[in-house]
mmCIF file of C-alpha atoms in Angstrom:
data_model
loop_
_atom_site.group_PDB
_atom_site.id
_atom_site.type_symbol
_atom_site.label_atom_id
_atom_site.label_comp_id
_atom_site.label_asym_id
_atom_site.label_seq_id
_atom_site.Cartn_x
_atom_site.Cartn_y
_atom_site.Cartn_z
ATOM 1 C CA UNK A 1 198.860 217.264 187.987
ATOM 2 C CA UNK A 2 202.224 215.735 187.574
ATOM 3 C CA UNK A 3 201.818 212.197 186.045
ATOM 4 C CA UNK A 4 204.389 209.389 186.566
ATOM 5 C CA UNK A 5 206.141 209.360 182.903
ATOM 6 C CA UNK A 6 206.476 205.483 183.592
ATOM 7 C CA UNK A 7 202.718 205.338 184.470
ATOM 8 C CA UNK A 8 201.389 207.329 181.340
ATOM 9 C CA UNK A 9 203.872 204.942 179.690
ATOM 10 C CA UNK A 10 202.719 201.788 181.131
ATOM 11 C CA UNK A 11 199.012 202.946 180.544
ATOM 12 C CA UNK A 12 199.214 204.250 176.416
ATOM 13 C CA UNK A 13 200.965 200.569 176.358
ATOM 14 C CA UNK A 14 198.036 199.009 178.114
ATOM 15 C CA UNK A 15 195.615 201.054 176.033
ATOM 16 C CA UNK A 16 197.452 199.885 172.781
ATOM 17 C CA UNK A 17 197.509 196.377 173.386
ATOM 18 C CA UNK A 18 193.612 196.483 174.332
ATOM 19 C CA UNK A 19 192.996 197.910 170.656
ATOM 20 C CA UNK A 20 195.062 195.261 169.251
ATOM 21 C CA UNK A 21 193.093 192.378 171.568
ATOM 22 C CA UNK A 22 189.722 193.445 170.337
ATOM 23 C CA UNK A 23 190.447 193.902 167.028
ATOM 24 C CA UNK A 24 192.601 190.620 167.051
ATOM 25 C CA UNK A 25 188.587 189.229 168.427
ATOM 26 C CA UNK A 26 186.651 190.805 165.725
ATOM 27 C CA UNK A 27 188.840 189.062 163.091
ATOM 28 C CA UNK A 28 190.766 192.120 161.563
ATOM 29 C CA UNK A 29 194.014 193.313 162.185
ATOM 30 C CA UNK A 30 194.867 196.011 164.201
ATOM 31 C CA UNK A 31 194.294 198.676 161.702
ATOM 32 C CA UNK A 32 190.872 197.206 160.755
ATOM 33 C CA UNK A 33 189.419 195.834 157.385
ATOM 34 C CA UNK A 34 188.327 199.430 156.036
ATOM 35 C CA UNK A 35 190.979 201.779 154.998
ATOM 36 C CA UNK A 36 192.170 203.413 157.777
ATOM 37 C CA UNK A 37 194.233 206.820 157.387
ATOM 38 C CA UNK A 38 197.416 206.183 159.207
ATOM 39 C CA UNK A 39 198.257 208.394 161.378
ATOM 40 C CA UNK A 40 200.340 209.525 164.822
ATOM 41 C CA UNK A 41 198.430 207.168 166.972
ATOM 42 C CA UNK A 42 198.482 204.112 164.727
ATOM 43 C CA UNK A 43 202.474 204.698 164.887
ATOM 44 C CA UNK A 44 202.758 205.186 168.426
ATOM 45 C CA UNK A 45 200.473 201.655 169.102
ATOM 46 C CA UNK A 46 202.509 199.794 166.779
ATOM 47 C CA UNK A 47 205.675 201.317 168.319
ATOM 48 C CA UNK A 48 204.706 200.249 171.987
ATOM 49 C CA UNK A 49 203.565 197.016 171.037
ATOM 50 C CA UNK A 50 207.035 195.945 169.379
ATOM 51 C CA UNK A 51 209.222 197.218 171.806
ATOM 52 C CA UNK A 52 207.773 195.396 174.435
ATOM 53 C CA UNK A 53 209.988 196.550 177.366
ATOM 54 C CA UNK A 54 213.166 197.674 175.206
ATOM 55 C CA UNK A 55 214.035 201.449 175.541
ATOM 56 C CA UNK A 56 213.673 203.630 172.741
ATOM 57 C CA UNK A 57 215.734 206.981 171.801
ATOM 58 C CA UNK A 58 215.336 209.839 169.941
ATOM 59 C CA UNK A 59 218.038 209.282 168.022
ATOM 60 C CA UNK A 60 216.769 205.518 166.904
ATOM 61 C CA UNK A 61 213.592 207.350 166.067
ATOM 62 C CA UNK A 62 215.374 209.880 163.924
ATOM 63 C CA UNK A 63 217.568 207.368 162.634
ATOM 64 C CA UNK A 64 214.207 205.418 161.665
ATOM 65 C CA UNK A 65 212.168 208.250 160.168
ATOM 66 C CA UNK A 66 215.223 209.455 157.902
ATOM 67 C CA UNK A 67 215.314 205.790 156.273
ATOM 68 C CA UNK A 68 211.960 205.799 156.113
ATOM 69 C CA UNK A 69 211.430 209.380 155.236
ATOM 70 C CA UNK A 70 210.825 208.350 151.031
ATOM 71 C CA UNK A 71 207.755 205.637 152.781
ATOM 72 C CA UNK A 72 203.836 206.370 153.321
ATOM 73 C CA UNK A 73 202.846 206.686 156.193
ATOM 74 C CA UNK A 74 201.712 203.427 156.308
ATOM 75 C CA UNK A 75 204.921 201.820 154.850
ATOM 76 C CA UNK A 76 206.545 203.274 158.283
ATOM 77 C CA UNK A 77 203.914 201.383 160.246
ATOM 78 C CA UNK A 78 203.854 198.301 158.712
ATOM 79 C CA UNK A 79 207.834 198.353 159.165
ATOM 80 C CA UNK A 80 208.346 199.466 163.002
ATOM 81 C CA UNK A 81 209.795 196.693 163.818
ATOM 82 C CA UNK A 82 212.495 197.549 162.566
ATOM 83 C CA UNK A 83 212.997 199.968 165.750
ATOM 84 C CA UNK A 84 212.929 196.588 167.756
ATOM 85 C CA UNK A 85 215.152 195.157 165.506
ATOM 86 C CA UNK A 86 217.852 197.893 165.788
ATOM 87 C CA UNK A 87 218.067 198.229 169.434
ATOM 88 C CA UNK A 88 218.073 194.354 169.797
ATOM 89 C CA UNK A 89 221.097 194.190 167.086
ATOM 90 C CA UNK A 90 222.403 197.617 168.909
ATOM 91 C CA UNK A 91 222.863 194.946 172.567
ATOM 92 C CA UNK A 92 223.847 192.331 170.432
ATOM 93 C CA UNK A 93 227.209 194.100 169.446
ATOM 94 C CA UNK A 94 227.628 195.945 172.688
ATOM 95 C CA UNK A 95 227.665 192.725 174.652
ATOM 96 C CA UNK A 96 230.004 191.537 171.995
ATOM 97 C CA UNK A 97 232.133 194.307 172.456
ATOM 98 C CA UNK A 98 231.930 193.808 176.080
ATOM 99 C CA UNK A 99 233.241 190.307 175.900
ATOM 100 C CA UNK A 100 236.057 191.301 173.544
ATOM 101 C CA UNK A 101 237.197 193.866 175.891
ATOM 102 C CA UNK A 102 236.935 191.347 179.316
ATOM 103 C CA UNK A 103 239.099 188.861 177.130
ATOM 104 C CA UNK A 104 241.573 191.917 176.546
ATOM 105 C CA UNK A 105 241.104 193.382 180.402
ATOM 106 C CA UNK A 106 242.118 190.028 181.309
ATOM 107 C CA UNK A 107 245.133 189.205 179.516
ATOM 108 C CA UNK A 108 246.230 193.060 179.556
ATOM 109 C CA UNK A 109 245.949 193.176 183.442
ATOM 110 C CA UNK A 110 244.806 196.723 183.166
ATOM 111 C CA UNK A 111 240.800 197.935 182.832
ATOM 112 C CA UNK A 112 239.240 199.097 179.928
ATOM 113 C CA UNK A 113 237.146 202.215 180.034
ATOM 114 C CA UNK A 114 233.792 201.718 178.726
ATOM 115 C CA UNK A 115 232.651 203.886 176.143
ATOM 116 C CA UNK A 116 229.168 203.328 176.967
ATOM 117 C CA UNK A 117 229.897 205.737 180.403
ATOM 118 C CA UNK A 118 229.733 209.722 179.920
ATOM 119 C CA UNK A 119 232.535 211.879 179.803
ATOM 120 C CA UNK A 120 233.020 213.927 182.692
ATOM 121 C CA UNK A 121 231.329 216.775 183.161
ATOM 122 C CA UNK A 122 228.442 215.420 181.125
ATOM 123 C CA UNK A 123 225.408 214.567 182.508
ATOM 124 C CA UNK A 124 224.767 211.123 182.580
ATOM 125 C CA UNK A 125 220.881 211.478 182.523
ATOM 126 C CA UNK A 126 218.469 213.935 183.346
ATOM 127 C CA UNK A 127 216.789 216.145 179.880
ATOM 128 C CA UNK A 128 218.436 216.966 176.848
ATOM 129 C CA UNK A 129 217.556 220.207 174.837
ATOM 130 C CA UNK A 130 216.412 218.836 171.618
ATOM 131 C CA UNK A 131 214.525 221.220 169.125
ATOM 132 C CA UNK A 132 214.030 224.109 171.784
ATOM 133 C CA UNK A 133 212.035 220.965 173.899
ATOM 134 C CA UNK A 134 213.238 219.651 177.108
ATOM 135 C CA UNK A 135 213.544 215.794 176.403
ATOM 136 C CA UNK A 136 213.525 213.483 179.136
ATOM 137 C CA UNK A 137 216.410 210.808 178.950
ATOM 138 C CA UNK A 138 214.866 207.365 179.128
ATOM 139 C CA UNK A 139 212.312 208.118 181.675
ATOM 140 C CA UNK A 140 209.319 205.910 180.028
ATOM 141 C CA UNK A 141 207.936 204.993 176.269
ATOM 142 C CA UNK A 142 206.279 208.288 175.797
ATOM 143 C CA UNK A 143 205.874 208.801 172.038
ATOM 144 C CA UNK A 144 205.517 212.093 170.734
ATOM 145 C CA UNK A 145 204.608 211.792 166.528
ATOM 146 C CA UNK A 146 203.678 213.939 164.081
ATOM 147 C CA UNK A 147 202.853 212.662 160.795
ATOM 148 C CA UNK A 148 202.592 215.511 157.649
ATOM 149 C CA UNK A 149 200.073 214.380 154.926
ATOM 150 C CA UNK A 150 200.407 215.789 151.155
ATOM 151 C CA UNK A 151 196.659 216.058 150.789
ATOM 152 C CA UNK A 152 193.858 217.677 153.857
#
């Protein structure tokens, strides 16, 4: 069947923060006491919890895995907040730009295009062929990962 992307969103979010509740009860942290081999899923619960209800795109996740491509595994856990923290800093300077260019609308008397819209001709939305793979265009938190290991 076809499944709401926002629903199997809202629900791998609601499954993530249930894991982090009962482990949060049994005293450990989300990964647990014993070593725990990190892996797609560990990512992918530590990515929906800190986002909250930002949007994520592929291109902050490439950006993200290529600085963290010389990390474990684990190092890229422990640091995706850093995700978060991009997209936060990312509105941050928009909304600055934003401002700038109201104060310069203003005084100019003529409006400023915003370089946030698409060109013509472009589509706005809709999927994106990325890697031979259709890629829906902020439809939901869906998190596709796959993590490599050296070793079996």
């Amino acid at each position: 069947g076809d499944a709401d992307p926002e629903i199997v969103a809202l629900e791998a979010k609601l499954a993530a923060l249930k894991r982090a509740k009962a482990a949060a009860a049994e005293g450990k942290s989300a990964e647990g006491t014993e070593a725990v081999v990190p892996n797609g899923a560990a990512f992918r619960d530590a990515l929906l919890l800190s986002l909250g209800d930002r949007k994520v795109s592929a291109a902050q996740l490439q950006s993200f895995f290529v600085s963290h491509r010389k990390c474990t595994a684990a190092e890229a856990i422990a640091d995706v907040g850093a995700i978060a923290a991009a997209i936060d800093k990312r509105a941050e300077e928009e909304a600055a730009k934003q401002a700038e260019s109201s104060g310069a609308e203003a005084s100019a008397g003529k409006p400023a295009k915003d370089s946030a819209e698409p060109a013509e001709g472009s589509s706005g939305g809709g999927s994106h062929q990325m890697g031979g793979k259709a890629v829906a265009a902020s439809d939901g938190k869906a998190v596709h990962v796959h993590i490599h290991t050296a070793s079996p």
